[in-house]
Amino acid sequence: MEILYQDRDLVVVVKPRGLLSEEGDPQSVPAQLLPLVGKVWTVHRLDRAVGGVMVYARTQGAAAALSAAMQAGALQKTYTAVVTGVPDAPEAVLRDYLYHDRRQNKTFVVDRARAGAKEAILSYRLLAQKSENGVEFSELSVKLQTGRSHQIRVQLGSRQLPLCGDGKYGSRVKAPFPALYATELRFPHPRDGREMSFSAPVPGDFPWSLFGESHYEIERKFLIAYPDTAALTAAADRILQIEQTYLQAATGETRRVRRVEMAERVQYIYTCKRRVSDLRAVEEERPLTAAEYEALLGEADPARRPIRKTRYCVPCGAHTAEIDLYNFWQDRATLEVELATEAEAFTLPPFVTVLRDVTADKRYKNVNLARELPD
């Protein structure tokens, strides 16, 4: 079980699928955490079959504060789901009354408020679609405004959008687990109120694999003086010619396609990023055919120009420094290093002169440089 963060008040983990989220079973997150961090208090829950980001309190006071934040709507959870079918609209708010039958451990949509029924509200956004063997799959980002038993599963299933692998709510597609994952969590720290934000990439098995690889991207970025190109060429193990075009995207996302040329070989790549912090993003990437690339160019963002750059990949110990030379700068360049953790140490090539760290400076992100380029 991956621990993303811990302090004296709380611990944030990535709950594995198949583990209970609350006390009472040796195969539960609190039982697994006991030898690692001591006793924890459960403040929110995930179904046993659902994995993803969870926060646990390490004191009763922190538990009370986090529970109050959840009641006030300040503990915000975002899920990623894969369903069969295509939603009627790319974005929508769903409202239902749900009744949970404890004997069957199943939730039902009812047509009106009645004894035992509770209002359920969620919003979703369509991320991607894929057709496979005659079946339409849709990847959705889902946010809960209420927390009801099996809420996402039943609200989507009742609209002929069952989670893949969730036979209980109508799926006819088999999968190792119902395709629902808690990918983002935001909440105020129980001690000082500062906003905490964490995320986890979706699993790599079916049906997530239909939409390409998803993983954390943790990067540091530097503005550097224009390097000696002879030294750069001698040190690089790969030199790439890249043209990247930014596509129209929903708020909070960056979508792009790249044409990458190396040693007369051309590749096409699609990337979708969801920024989590200055250092961290969840990235989904997949290769494209030339025809798919040309088709996606039709979705280009008219407010952004294509970025063209030469990338030199320079080995630096356990890391690789990606040094990008742009055709619109003659006095500077950028350098990026991808890390395994945010606190990981690294070194830079000796011939590089760092002007400043621009990891948190949005002006130097390629997506914003593309908006500033002249015709």
XYZ file of C-alpha atoms in Angstrom:
375
model
C 0.000 0.000 0.000
C 1.493 3.307 -1.084
C 1.660 6.071 1.525
C 1.542 9.443 -0.234
C 1.856 11.640 2.864
C 1.830 11.462 6.650
C 2.223 13.775 9.613
C 1.134 13.649 13.259
C -2.512 14.321 12.329
C -3.193 12.237 9.229
C -1.962 9.763 6.665
C -2.871 9.709 2.952
C -2.695 6.374 1.128
C -3.567 4.733 -2.163
C -6.027 2.033 -1.131
C -5.592 -1.204 -3.121
C -8.676 -2.716 -4.716
C -10.018 -5.664 -2.714
C -9.235 -4.197 0.719
C -11.893 -2.916 3.124
C -11.570 0.791 3.816
C -12.745 0.632 7.457
C -11.922 -1.296 10.600
C -13.179 -4.756 11.432
C -11.247 -7.063 9.125
C -7.583 -8.099 8.914
C -7.822 -7.339 5.175
C -8.585 -3.668 5.744
C -6.605 -0.475 5.319
C -6.588 0.359 9.076
C -5.271 -3.144 9.868
C -2.551 -2.830 7.228
C -1.583 0.634 8.502
C -1.418 -0.387 12.181
C 2.206 -1.669 12.116
C 3.277 1.238 9.896
C 1.747 4.353 11.501
C -0.307 3.071 14.440
C -4.052 3.319 14.960
C -6.017 5.376 12.425
C -9.596 6.651 12.336
C -11.740 6.237 9.187
C -13.397 9.475 8.034
C -14.638 8.434 4.562
C -15.076 5.149 2.728
C -14.555 3.341 -0.545
C -16.219 0.092 -1.585
C -13.967 -2.938 -1.159
C -13.676 -3.331 -4.945
C -12.734 0.344 -5.479
C -9.183 1.626 -5.031
C -7.652 5.045 -4.931
C -6.708 7.978 -2.692
C -7.952 8.034 0.910
C -7.110 10.078 4.013
C -7.146 8.638 7.538
C -6.913 10.555 10.802
C -4.212 9.658 13.331
C -5.921 11.398 16.252
C -9.517 11.739 17.395
C -9.279 15.511 17.031
C -8.128 15.222 13.418
C -10.922 12.717 12.762
C -13.523 15.175 14.057
C -12.081 18.020 11.947
C -11.932 15.919 8.764
C -15.483 14.610 9.343
C -16.704 18.203 9.758
C -14.924 19.180 6.522
C -16.660 16.301 4.750
C -20.070 17.363 6.081
C -19.385 20.932 4.904
C -18.409 19.744 1.425
C -14.777 20.797 1.856
C -13.455 17.242 1.476
C -13.721 16.825 -2.286
C -13.340 13.493 -4.056
C -12.917 12.960 -7.796
C -13.250 9.530 -9.374
C -12.399 8.186 -12.800
C -14.785 5.596 -14.248
C -14.955 3.493 -17.394
C -18.504 2.676 -18.505
C -20.057 0.954 -21.478
C -22.150 3.246 -23.618
C -21.878 6.930 -24.449
C -23.478 9.570 -22.207
C -26.147 11.835 -23.676
C -24.092 14.953 -22.912
C -20.326 15.446 -22.463
C -20.984 17.064 -19.065
C -24.001 16.815 -16.761
C -25.260 16.847 -13.183
C -27.247 13.759 -12.174
C -29.887 13.947 -9.412
C -31.771 10.941 -8.059
C -33.386 9.575 -4.953
C -31.644 6.393 -3.853
C -32.841 3.642 -1.559
C -30.306 1.185 -0.114
C -31.594 -2.312 0.632
C -29.335 -3.651 3.390
C -30.502 -7.255 2.967
C -29.412 -7.298 -0.683
C -26.603 -4.765 -0.146
C -27.869 -3.054 -3.267
C -29.018 0.489 -4.006
C -31.999 1.393 -6.192
C -33.159 4.580 -7.895
C -36.685 5.496 -6.745
C -38.967 7.958 -8.460
C -39.659 10.216 -5.447
C -38.645 11.021 -1.901
C -39.973 8.381 0.504
C -39.000 6.697 3.737
C -35.407 5.540 3.559
C -34.666 7.292 0.251
C -31.983 9.973 0.112
C -31.168 12.538 -2.553
C -27.981 11.786 -4.514
C -26.119 14.314 -6.675
C -23.036 13.858 -8.824
C -21.484 15.568 -11.821
C -19.509 13.926 -14.587
C -17.342 14.986 -17.501
C -16.537 12.842 -20.529
C -12.765 12.374 -20.856
C -12.466 9.953 -23.771
C -14.329 7.394 -25.882
C -13.145 4.144 -27.401
C -14.826 1.511 -29.574
C -13.533 -2.035 -29.088
C -15.025 -5.164 -30.695
C -18.279 -3.366 -31.364
C -18.631 -2.063 -27.780
C -18.538 1.644 -26.948
C -16.489 2.548 -23.863
C -16.436 5.969 -22.205
C -13.968 7.261 -19.624
C -15.581 9.728 -17.211
C -14.382 12.060 -14.479
C -16.957 12.000 -11.675
C -17.361 14.321 -8.687
C -19.693 13.564 -5.790
C -21.805 16.200 -4.087
C -23.378 13.604 -1.794
C -22.016 10.347 -0.440
C -24.530 7.504 -0.752
C -23.933 3.750 -0.800
C -22.923 2.614 -4.315
C -23.943 6.077 -5.569
C -21.783 6.320 -8.691
C -22.440 2.701 -9.630
C -26.231 2.963 -9.450
C -26.654 6.472 -10.859
C -24.601 5.659 -13.958
C -25.998 2.134 -14.257
C -29.579 3.416 -14.183
C -28.774 5.477 -17.302
C -27.470 2.472 -19.259
C -23.886 3.481 -18.439
C -22.808 0.628 -16.135
C -19.258 0.498 -14.857
C -17.254 -2.120 -16.720
C -17.028 -5.217 -14.561
C -19.943 -4.197 -12.311
C -22.456 -6.983 -12.989
C -24.439 -5.991 -9.914
C -25.547 -2.810 -11.685
C -25.933 -4.034 -15.236
C -22.521 -4.522 -16.801
C -22.111 -7.347 -19.298
C -18.394 -6.687 -19.700
C -16.105 -8.688 -17.452
C -13.212 -6.980 -15.688
C -11.069 -7.763 -12.613
C -12.896 -5.082 -10.584
C -15.639 -2.527 -11.286
C -13.913 0.213 -13.265
C -14.084 2.983 -10.674
C -11.045 4.593 -9.048
C -10.639 7.496 -6.610
C -8.065 9.567 -8.491
C -8.086 12.918 -6.638
C -8.676 14.092 -3.067
C -8.682 17.632 -1.689
C -9.324 18.718 1.892
C -8.277 21.369 4.445
C -5.612 20.225 6.888
C -7.302 19.581 10.259
C -4.645 21.536 12.178
C -4.078 24.727 10.170
C -6.645 24.631 7.340
C -4.134 24.692 4.473
C -5.399 22.947 1.338
C -4.058 19.437 0.818
C -4.289 17.837 -2.627
C -3.366 14.300 -3.668
C -3.903 12.077 -6.680
C -3.266 8.583 -8.002
C -3.193 7.292 -11.578
C -5.762 4.710 -12.629
C -4.763 1.016 -12.802
C -3.105 -0.364 -15.915
C -5.357 -3.388 -16.444
C -8.529 -3.710 -18.535
C -10.584 -1.591 -19.180
C -8.269 1.270 -18.194
C -5.733 -0.029 -20.701
C -8.109 0.914 -23.541
C -7.308 4.570 -22.942
C -3.531 4.351 -22.876
C -0.996 4.418 -20.066
C -1.770 6.617 -17.092
C 0.896 7.595 -14.578
C 2.224 10.375 -12.404
C 4.513 12.866 -14.022
C 6.692 14.563 -11.388
C 8.993 17.135 -12.995
C 11.331 19.960 -12.085
C 11.804 22.616 -14.751
C 14.610 25.168 -15.107
C 15.294 28.132 -17.344
C 18.915 27.851 -18.494
C 21.320 29.960 -20.522
C 21.550 28.892 -24.165
C 23.968 25.958 -23.960
C 27.041 25.113 -26.011
C 25.439 23.011 -28.761
C 28.641 21.093 -29.434
C 28.862 19.972 -25.797
C 25.139 19.270 -25.833
C 25.357 17.097 -28.950
C 28.328 15.166 -27.557
C 26.552 14.473 -24.233
C 23.104 13.555 -25.598
C 22.109 9.955 -26.171
C 19.040 11.023 -28.171
C 18.178 14.112 -30.208
C 14.523 14.613 -31.124
C 12.787 17.060 -33.435
C 9.385 17.752 -31.890
C 6.336 19.594 -33.134
C 3.505 19.660 -30.607
C 0.037 21.028 -31.169
C -2.332 21.817 -28.319
C -5.928 20.684 -28.649
C -9.092 22.157 -27.239
C -9.518 20.815 -23.707
C -11.776 21.008 -20.678
C -10.848 23.198 -17.715
C -8.060 21.609 -15.705
C -6.785 19.505 -18.603
C -4.089 19.906 -21.229
C -4.382 17.874 -24.433
C -1.747 17.764 -27.155
C -0.462 15.741 -30.080
C 3.193 15.423 -30.966
C 5.092 14.607 -34.122
C 8.474 13.293 -33.000
C 11.304 12.680 -35.457
C 14.492 10.856 -34.453
C 17.070 9.478 -36.879
C 14.591 9.699 -39.785
C 11.959 7.719 -37.838
C 8.656 9.495 -37.083
C 6.277 8.785 -34.207
C 2.943 10.371 -33.300
C 1.821 10.644 -29.659
C -1.344 11.844 -27.892
C -1.070 13.149 -24.309
C -3.664 14.314 -21.785
C -2.462 15.907 -18.529
C -4.404 16.839 -15.413
C -2.335 19.111 -13.203
C -2.381 18.254 -9.485
C 0.360 20.549 -8.153
C 3.299 22.585 -9.457
C 5.403 19.413 -9.511
C 2.863 16.698 -10.141
C 0.411 15.837 -12.902
C -1.520 12.727 -13.873
C -0.597 11.943 -17.456
C -2.241 9.630 -19.961
C -0.331 8.909 -23.155
C -0.768 6.667 -26.172
C 0.770 6.295 -29.630
C -1.153 7.393 -32.721
C -1.209 6.389 -36.324
C -0.474 9.111 -38.889
C -4.185 9.167 -39.808
C -5.255 9.574 -36.145
C -2.725 12.376 -35.739
C -4.049 14.248 -38.769
C -7.633 13.823 -37.534
C -6.800 15.205 -34.075
C -5.151 18.256 -35.631
C -8.705 19.247 -36.527
C -9.279 19.790 -32.773
C -6.350 22.232 -32.458
C -6.836 25.126 -30.056
C -7.044 28.233 -32.278
C -5.574 30.380 -29.492
C -2.279 28.465 -29.449
C 0.424 28.025 -32.104
C 2.295 24.763 -32.632
C 5.525 24.574 -30.626
C 8.648 23.411 -32.459
C 11.754 22.457 -30.536
C 14.871 20.310 -30.589
C 15.178 18.086 -27.530
C 18.528 16.776 -26.304
C 18.240 13.886 -23.833
C 21.335 13.952 -21.614
C 21.964 11.156 -19.054
C 22.711 12.482 -15.544
C 23.306 9.625 -13.150
C 19.971 7.905 -12.544
C 18.061 10.656 -14.374
C 17.806 12.162 -17.839
C 17.924 15.915 -18.408
C 15.639 16.915 -21.277
C 17.031 20.143 -22.725
C 14.745 21.918 -25.183
C 16.007 24.494 -27.685
C 13.229 26.588 -29.248
C 13.262 28.457 -32.522
C 12.008 31.655 -30.846
C 14.803 31.964 -28.225
C 18.471 32.531 -28.995
C 19.634 33.345 -25.451
C 17.924 30.715 -23.284
C 16.434 27.240 -23.191
C 14.600 24.982 -20.740
C 15.649 21.850 -18.901
C 13.276 19.299 -17.342
C 14.037 16.361 -15.060
C 11.417 13.701 -14.311
C 11.567 12.343 -10.765
C 10.213 9.314 -8.941
C 9.251 11.370 -5.859
C 8.947 15.085 -5.231
C 11.852 15.080 -2.762
C 14.251 12.981 -4.884
C 17.779 14.384 -5.281
C 19.302 14.811 -8.753
C 22.240 16.393 -10.576
C 22.406 18.483 -13.756
C 24.940 18.403 -16.621
C 28.125 20.370 -15.734
C 27.967 22.526 -18.876
C 24.498 23.897 -18.004
C 24.059 27.357 -16.457
C 20.775 27.538 -14.533
C 19.117 30.949 -14.571
C 16.276 29.955 -12.238
C 13.845 27.233 -11.233
C 10.593 27.771 -13.160
C 8.715 24.650 -12.004
C 5.976 26.819 -10.477
C 6.147 29.597 -13.082
C 3.223 29.024 -15.443
C 4.709 31.411 -18.043
C 7.271 28.767 -19.001
C 4.867 25.897 -19.521
C 4.736 24.973 -23.203
C 0.960 25.308 -23.284
C 1.296 28.981 -22.274
C 4.297 29.675 -24.492
C 2.146 28.443 -27.391
C -0.387 31.172 -26.637
C 2.285 33.894 -26.756
C 3.862 32.921 -30.086
C 3.359 35.314 -33.033
C 2.077 34.024 -36.373
